[in-house]
PDB file of C-alpha atoms in Angstrom:
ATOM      1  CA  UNK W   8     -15.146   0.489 -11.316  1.00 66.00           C
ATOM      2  CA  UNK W   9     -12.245  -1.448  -9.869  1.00 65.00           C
ATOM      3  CA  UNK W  10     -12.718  -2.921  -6.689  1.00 90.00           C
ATOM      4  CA  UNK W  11     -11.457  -4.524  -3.665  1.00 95.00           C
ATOM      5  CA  UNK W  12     -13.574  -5.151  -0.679  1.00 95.00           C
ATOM      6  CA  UNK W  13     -12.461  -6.754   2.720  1.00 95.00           C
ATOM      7  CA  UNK W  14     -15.486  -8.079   4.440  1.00 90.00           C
ATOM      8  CA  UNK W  15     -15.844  -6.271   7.643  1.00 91.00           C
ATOM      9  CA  UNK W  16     -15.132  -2.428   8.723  1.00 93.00           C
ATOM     10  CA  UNK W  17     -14.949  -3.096  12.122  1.00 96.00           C
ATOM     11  CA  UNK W  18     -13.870  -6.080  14.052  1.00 97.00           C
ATOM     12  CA  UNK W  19     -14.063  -7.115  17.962  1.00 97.00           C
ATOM     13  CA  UNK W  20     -12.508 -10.272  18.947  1.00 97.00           C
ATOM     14  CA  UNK W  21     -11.235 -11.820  22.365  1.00 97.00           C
ATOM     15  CA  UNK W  22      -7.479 -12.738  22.908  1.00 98.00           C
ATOM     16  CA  UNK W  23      -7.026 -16.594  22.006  1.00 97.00           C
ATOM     17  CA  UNK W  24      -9.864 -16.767  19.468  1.00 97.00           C
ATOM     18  CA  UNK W  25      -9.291 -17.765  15.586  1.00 97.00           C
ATOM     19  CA  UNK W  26     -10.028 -14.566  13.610  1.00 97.00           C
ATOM     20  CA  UNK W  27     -10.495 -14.471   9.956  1.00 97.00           C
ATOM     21  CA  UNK W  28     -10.402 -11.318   7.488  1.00 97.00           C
ATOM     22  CA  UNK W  29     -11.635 -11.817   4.351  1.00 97.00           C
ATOM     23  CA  UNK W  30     -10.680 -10.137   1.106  1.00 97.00           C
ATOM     24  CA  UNK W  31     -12.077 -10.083  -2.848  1.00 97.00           C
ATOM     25  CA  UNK W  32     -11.313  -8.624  -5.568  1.00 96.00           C
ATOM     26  CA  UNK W  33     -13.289  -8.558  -8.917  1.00 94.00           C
ATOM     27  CA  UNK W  34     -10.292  -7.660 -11.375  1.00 90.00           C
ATOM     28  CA  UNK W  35      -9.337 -11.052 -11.883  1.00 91.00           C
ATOM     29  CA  UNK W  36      -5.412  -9.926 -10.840  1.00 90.00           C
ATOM     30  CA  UNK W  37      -3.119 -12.451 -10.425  1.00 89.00           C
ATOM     31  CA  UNK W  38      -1.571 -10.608  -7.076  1.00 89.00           C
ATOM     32  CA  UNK W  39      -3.146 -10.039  -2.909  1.00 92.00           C
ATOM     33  CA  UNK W  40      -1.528  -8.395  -0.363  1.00 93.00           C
ATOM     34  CA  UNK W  41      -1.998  -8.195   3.077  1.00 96.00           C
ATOM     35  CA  UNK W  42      -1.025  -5.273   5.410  1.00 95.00           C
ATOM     36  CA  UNK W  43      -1.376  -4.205   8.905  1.00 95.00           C
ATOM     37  CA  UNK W  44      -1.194   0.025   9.315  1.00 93.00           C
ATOM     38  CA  UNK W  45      -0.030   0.870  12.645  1.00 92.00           C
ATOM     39  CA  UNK W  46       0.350   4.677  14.088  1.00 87.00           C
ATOM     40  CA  UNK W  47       4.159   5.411  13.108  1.00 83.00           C
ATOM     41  CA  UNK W  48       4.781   2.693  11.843  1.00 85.00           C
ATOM     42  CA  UNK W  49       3.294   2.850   8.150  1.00 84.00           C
ATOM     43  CA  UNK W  50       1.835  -0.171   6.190  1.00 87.00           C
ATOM     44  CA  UNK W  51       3.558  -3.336   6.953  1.00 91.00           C
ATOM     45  CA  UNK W  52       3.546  -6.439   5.065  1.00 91.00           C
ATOM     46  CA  UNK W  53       2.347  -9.502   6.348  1.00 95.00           C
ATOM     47  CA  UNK W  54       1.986 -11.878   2.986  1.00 95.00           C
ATOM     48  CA  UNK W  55       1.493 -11.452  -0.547  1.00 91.00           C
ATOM     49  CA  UNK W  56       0.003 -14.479  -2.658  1.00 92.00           C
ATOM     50  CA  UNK W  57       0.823 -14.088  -6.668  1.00 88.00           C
ATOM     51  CA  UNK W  58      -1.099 -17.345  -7.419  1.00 89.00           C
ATOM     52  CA  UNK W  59      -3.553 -19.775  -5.923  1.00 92.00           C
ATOM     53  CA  UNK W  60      -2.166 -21.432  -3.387  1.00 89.00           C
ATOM     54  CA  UNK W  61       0.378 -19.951  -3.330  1.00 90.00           C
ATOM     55  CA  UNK W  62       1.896 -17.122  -0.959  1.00 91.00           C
ATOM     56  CA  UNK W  63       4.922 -15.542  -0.025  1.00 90.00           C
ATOM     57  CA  UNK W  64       5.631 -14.058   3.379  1.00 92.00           C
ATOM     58  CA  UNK W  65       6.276 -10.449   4.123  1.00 90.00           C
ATOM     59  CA  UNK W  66       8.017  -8.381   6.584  1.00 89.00           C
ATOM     60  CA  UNK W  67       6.220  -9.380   9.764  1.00 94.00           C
ATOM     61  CA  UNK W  68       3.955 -12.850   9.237  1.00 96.00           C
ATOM     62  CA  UNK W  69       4.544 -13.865  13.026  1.00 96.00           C
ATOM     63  CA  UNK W  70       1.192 -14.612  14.141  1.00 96.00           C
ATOM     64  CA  UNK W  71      -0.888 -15.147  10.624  1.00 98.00           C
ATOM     65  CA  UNK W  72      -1.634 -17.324   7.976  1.00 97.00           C
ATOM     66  CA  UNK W  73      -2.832 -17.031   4.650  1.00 97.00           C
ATOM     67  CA  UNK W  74      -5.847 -19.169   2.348  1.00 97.00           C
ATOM     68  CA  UNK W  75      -5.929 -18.760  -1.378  1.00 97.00           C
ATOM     69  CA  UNK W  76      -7.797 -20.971  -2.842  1.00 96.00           C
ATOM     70  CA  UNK W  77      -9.466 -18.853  -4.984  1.00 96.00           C
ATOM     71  CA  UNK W  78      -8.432 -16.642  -7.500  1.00 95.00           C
ATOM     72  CA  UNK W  79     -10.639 -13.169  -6.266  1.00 96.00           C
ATOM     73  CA  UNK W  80     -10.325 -13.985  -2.479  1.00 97.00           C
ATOM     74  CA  UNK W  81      -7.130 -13.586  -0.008  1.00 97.00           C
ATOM     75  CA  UNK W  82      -7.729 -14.591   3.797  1.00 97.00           C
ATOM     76  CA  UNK W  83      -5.507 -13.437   6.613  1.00 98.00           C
ATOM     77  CA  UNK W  84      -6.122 -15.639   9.323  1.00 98.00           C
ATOM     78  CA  UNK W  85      -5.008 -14.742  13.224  1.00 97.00           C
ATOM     79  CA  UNK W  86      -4.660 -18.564  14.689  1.00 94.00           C
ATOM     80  CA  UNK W  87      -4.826 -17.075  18.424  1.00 96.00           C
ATOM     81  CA  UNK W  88      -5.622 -13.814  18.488  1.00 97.00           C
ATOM     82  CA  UNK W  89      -3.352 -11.121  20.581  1.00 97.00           C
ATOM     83  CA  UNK W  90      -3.578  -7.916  21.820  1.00 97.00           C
ATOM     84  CA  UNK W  91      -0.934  -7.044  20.126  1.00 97.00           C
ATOM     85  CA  UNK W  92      -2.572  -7.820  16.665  1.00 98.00           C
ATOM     86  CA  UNK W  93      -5.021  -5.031  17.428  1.00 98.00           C
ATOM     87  CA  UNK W  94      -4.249  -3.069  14.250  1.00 97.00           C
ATOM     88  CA  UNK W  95      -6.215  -1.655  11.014  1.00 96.00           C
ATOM     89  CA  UNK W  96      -5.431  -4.182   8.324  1.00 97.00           C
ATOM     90  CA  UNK W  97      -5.724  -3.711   4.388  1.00 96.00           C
ATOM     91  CA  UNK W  98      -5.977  -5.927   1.366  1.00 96.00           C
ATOM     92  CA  UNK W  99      -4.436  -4.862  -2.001  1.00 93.00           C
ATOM     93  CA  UNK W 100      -4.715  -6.679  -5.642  1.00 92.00           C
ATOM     94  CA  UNK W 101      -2.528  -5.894  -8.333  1.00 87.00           C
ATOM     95  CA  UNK W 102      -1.983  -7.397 -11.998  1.00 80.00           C
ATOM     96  CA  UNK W 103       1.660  -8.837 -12.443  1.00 70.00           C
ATOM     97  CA  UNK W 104       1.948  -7.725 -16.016  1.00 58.00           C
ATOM     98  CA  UNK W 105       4.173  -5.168 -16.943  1.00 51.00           C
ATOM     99  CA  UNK W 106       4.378  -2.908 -14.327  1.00 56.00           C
ATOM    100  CA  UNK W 107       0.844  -1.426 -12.518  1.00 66.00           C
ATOM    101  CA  UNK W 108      -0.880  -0.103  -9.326  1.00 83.00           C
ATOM    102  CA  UNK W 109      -2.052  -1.723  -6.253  1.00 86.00           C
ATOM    103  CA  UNK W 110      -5.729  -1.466  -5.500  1.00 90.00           C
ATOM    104  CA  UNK W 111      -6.661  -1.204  -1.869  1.00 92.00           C
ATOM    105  CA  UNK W 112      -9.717  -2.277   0.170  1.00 94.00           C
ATOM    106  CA  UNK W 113     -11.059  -0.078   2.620  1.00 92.00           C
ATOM    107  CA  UNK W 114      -9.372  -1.885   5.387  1.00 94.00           C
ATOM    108  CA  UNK W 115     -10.399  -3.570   8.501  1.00 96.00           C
ATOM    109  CA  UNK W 116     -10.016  -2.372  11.479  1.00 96.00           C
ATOM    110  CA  UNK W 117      -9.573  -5.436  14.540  1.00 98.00           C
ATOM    111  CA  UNK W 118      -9.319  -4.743  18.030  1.00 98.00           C
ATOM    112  CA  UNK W 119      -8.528  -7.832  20.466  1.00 98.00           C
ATOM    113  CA  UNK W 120      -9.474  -7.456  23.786  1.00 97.00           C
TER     114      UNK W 120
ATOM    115  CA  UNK J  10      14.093  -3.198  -2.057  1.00 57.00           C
ATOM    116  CA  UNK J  11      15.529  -0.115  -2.278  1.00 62.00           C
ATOM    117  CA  UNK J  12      14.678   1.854   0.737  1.00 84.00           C
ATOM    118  CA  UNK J  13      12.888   5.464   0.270  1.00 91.00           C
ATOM    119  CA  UNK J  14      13.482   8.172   2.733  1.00 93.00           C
ATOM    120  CA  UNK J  15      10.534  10.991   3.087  1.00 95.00           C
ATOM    121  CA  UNK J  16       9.991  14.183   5.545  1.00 96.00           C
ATOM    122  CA  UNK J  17       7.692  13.011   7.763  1.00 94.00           C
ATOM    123  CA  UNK J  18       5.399  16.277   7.478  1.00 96.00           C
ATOM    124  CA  UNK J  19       4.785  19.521   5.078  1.00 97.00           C
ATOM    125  CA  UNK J  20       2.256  22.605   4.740  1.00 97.00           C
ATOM    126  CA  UNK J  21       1.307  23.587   1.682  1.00 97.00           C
ATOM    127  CA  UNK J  22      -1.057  26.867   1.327  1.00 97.00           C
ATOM    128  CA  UNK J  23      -4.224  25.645  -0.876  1.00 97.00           C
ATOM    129  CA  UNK J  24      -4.184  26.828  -4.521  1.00 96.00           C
ATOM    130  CA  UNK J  25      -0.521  26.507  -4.234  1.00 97.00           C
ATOM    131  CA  UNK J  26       2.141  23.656  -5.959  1.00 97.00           C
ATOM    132  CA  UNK J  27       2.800  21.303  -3.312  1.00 98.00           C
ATOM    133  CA  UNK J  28       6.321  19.644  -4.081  1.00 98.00           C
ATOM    134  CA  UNK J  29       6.858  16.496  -2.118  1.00 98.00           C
ATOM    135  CA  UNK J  30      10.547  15.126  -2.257  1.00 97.00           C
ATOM    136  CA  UNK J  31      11.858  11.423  -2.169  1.00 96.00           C
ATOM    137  CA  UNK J  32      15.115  10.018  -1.614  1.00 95.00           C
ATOM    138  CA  UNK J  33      16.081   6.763  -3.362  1.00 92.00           C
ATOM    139  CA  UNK J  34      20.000   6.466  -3.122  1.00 90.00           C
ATOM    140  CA  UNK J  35      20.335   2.753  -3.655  1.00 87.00           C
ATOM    141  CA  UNK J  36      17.402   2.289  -6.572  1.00 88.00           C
ATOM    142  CA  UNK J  37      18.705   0.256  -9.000  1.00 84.00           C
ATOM    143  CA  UNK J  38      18.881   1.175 -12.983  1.00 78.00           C
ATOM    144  CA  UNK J  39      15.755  -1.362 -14.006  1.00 81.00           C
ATOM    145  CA  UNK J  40      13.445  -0.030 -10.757  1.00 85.00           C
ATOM    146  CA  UNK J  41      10.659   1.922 -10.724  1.00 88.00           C
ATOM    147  CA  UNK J  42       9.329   4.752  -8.507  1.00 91.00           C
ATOM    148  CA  UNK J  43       5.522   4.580  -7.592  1.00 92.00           C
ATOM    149  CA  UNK J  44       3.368   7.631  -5.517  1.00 94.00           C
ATOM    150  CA  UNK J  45       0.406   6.680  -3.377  1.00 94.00           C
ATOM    151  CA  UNK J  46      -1.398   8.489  -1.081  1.00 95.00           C
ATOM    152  CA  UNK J  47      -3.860   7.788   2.052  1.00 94.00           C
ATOM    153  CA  UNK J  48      -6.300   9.834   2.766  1.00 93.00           C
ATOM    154  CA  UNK J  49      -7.820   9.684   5.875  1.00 87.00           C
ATOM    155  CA  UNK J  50      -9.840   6.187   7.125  1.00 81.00           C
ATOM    156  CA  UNK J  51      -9.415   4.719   3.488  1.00 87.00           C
ATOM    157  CA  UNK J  52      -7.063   2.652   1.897  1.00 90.00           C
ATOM    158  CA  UNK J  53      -4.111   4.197  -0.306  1.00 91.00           C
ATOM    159  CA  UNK J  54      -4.805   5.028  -3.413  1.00 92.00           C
ATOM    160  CA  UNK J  55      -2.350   4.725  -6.399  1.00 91.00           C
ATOM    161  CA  UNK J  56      -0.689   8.337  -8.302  1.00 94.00           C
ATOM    162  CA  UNK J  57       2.044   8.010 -10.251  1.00 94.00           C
ATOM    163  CA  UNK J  58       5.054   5.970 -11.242  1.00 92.00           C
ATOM    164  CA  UNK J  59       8.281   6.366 -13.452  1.00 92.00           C
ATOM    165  CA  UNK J  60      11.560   5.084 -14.459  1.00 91.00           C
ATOM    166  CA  UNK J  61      13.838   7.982 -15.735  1.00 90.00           C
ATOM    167  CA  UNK J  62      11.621  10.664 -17.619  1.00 86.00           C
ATOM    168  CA  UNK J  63       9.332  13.095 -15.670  1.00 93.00           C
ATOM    169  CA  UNK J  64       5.860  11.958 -15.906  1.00 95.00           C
ATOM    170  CA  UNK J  65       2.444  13.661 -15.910  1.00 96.00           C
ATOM    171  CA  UNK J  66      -1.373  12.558 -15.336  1.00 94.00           C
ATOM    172  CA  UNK J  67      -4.496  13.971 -14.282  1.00 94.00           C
ATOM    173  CA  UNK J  68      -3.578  14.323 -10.616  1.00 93.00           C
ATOM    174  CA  UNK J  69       0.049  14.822 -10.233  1.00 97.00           C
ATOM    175  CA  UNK J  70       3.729  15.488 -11.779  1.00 97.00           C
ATOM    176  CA  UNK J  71       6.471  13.011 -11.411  1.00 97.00           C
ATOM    177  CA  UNK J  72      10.136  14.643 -11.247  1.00 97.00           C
ATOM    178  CA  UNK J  73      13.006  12.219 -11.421  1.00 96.00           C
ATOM    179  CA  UNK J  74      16.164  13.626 -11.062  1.00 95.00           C
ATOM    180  CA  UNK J  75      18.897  12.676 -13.630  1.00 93.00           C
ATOM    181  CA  UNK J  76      20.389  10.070 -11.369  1.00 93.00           C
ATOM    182  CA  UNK J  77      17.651   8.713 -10.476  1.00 93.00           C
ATOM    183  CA  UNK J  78      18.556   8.917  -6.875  1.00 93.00           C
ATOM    184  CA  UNK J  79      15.717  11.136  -5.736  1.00 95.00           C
ATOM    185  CA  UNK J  80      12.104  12.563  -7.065  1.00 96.00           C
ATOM    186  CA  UNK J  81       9.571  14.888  -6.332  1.00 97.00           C
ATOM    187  CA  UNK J  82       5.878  14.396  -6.464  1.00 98.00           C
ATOM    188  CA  UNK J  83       4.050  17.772  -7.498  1.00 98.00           C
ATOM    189  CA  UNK J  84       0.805  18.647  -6.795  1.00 97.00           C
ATOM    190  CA  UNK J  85       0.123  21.604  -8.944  1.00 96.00           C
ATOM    191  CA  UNK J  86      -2.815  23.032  -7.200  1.00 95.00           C
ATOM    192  CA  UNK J  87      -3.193  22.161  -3.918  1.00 96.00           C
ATOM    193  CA  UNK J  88      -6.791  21.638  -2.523  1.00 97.00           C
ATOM    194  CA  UNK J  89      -8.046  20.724   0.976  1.00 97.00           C
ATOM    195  CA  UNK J  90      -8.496  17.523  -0.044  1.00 95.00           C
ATOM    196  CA  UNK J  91      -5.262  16.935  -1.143  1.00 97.00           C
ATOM    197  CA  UNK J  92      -4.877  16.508   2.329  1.00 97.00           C
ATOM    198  CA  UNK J  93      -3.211  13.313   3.396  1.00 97.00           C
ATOM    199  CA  UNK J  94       0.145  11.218   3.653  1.00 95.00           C
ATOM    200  CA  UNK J  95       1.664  10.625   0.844  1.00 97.00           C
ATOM    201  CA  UNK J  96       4.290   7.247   0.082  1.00 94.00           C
ATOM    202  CA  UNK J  97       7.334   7.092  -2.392  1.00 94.00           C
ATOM    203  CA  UNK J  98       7.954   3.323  -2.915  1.00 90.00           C
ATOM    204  CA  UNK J  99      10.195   1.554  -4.976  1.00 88.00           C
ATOM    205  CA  UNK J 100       9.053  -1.850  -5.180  1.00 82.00           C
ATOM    206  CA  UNK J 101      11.534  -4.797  -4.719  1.00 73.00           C
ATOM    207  CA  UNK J 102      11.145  -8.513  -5.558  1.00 68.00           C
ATOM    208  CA  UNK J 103      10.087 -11.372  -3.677  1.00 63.00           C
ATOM    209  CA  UNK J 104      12.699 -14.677  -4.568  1.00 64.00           C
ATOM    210  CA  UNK J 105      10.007 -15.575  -7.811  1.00 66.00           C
ATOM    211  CA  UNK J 106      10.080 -12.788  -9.206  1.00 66.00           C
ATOM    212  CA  UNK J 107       7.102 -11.242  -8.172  1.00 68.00           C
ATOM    213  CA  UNK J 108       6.789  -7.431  -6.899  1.00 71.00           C
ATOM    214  CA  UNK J 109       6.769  -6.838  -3.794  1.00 74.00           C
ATOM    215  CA  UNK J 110       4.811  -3.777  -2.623  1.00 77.00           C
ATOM    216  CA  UNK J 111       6.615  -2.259   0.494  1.00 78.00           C
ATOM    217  CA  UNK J 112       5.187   0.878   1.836  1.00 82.00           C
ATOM    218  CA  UNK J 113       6.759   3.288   4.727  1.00 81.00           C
ATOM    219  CA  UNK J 114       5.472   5.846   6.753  1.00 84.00           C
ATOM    220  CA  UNK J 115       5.329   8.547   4.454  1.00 92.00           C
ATOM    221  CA  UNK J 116       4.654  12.560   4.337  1.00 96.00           C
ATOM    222  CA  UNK J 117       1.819  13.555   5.998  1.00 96.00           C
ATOM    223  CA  UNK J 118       0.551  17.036   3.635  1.00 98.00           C
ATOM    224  CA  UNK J 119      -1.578  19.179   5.414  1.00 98.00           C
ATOM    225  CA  UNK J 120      -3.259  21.984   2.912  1.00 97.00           C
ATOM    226  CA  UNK J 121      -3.918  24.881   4.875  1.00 97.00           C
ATOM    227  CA  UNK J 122      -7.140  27.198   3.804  1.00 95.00           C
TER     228      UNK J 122
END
């Protein structure tokens, strides 16, 4: 079974302090994505990586960063955490060829306090 | 990307079809049209996608019209938990080439008993 896992379900962290979500996936695809899920606002992308090392940013990377330095594993990194980065935040892998599906973690969700 | 415009809510009764529609005005002719859904407190999960023809798998039907300038998503048989929102995306590129996975807010389907 396919599979994408972020590392924690639930996150607490205080405002100012470097936060790191962690993200593998064991299908050897080429593509990560990182979103942040807000209440009417959707899924929003922060930064896709189709390589490693390298990374592309998405609609809203204000405030992150990305690490690829391995094929299976995508980090979103929050240099100085804000309250206003309090948010549930999902991973998704997907194979460039041809055309294919996304797979999503079960998300993380981070509250800054 | 071409931008996807959804009702933000529908009821369906349970056993019946529940036919979720799509606009995609500005999709262009070589673009695809992918379904996901989220149900609730996990990540989305992939349904569907097509180009021109209707399309059919194990969970869903795919209705593109003709012009390609709108779709439906058809749930034959509703079930409670069928229950969830449900995304139309038509994925744009990133300035490699790469796909880039956009999602919006979506339909939220509530299956009444």
């Amino acid at each position: 079974d396919v599979k994408v896992t972020q590392s924690s379900r639930y996150l607490v962290k205080r405002t100012g302090e470097k936060v790191f979500l962690e993200c593998v996936q064991d299908m050897d695809h080429e593509n990560m994505f990182w979103y942040r899920q807000d209440p009417g606002l959707g899924l929003r992308l922060i930064y896709f990586s189709y390589d490693v090392k390298m990374k592309e940013k998405g609609d809203i990377p204000e405030g992150y960063s990305v690490s690829r330095e391995k094929k299976e594993r995508f980090s979103l990194i929050l240099e100085s955490a804000s309250t206003n980065q309090t948010s549930m935040y999902l991973c998704a892998s997907s194979s460039p060829a041809g055309i294919t599906e996304a797979f999503f973690g079960q998300g993380t969700r981070l509250t800054v306090v | 990307d071409a931008k996807t415009t959804q009702p933000p809510s529908m009821d369906c009764a349970e056993g019946r079809a529940a036919n979720l529609p799509c606009n995609h005005s500005t999709i262009s002719g070589n673009e695809y049209v992918y379904w996901y859904r989220q149900i609730h407190s996990q990540g989305p999960q992939y349904i569907i996608h097509g180009l021109k023809n209707n399309e059919t798998n194990e969970m869903a039907s795919l209705i593109i019209t003709e012009d390609r300038k709108s779709s439906t998503l058809i749930l034959p048989h509703a079930t409670l938990r069928d229950t969830a929102v449900y995304y139309c995306i038509v994925p744009g590129l990133f300035s490699g080439g790469y796909q880039k996975v956009t999602f919006g807010t979506g339909t939220k389907l509530q299956v009444i008993p």
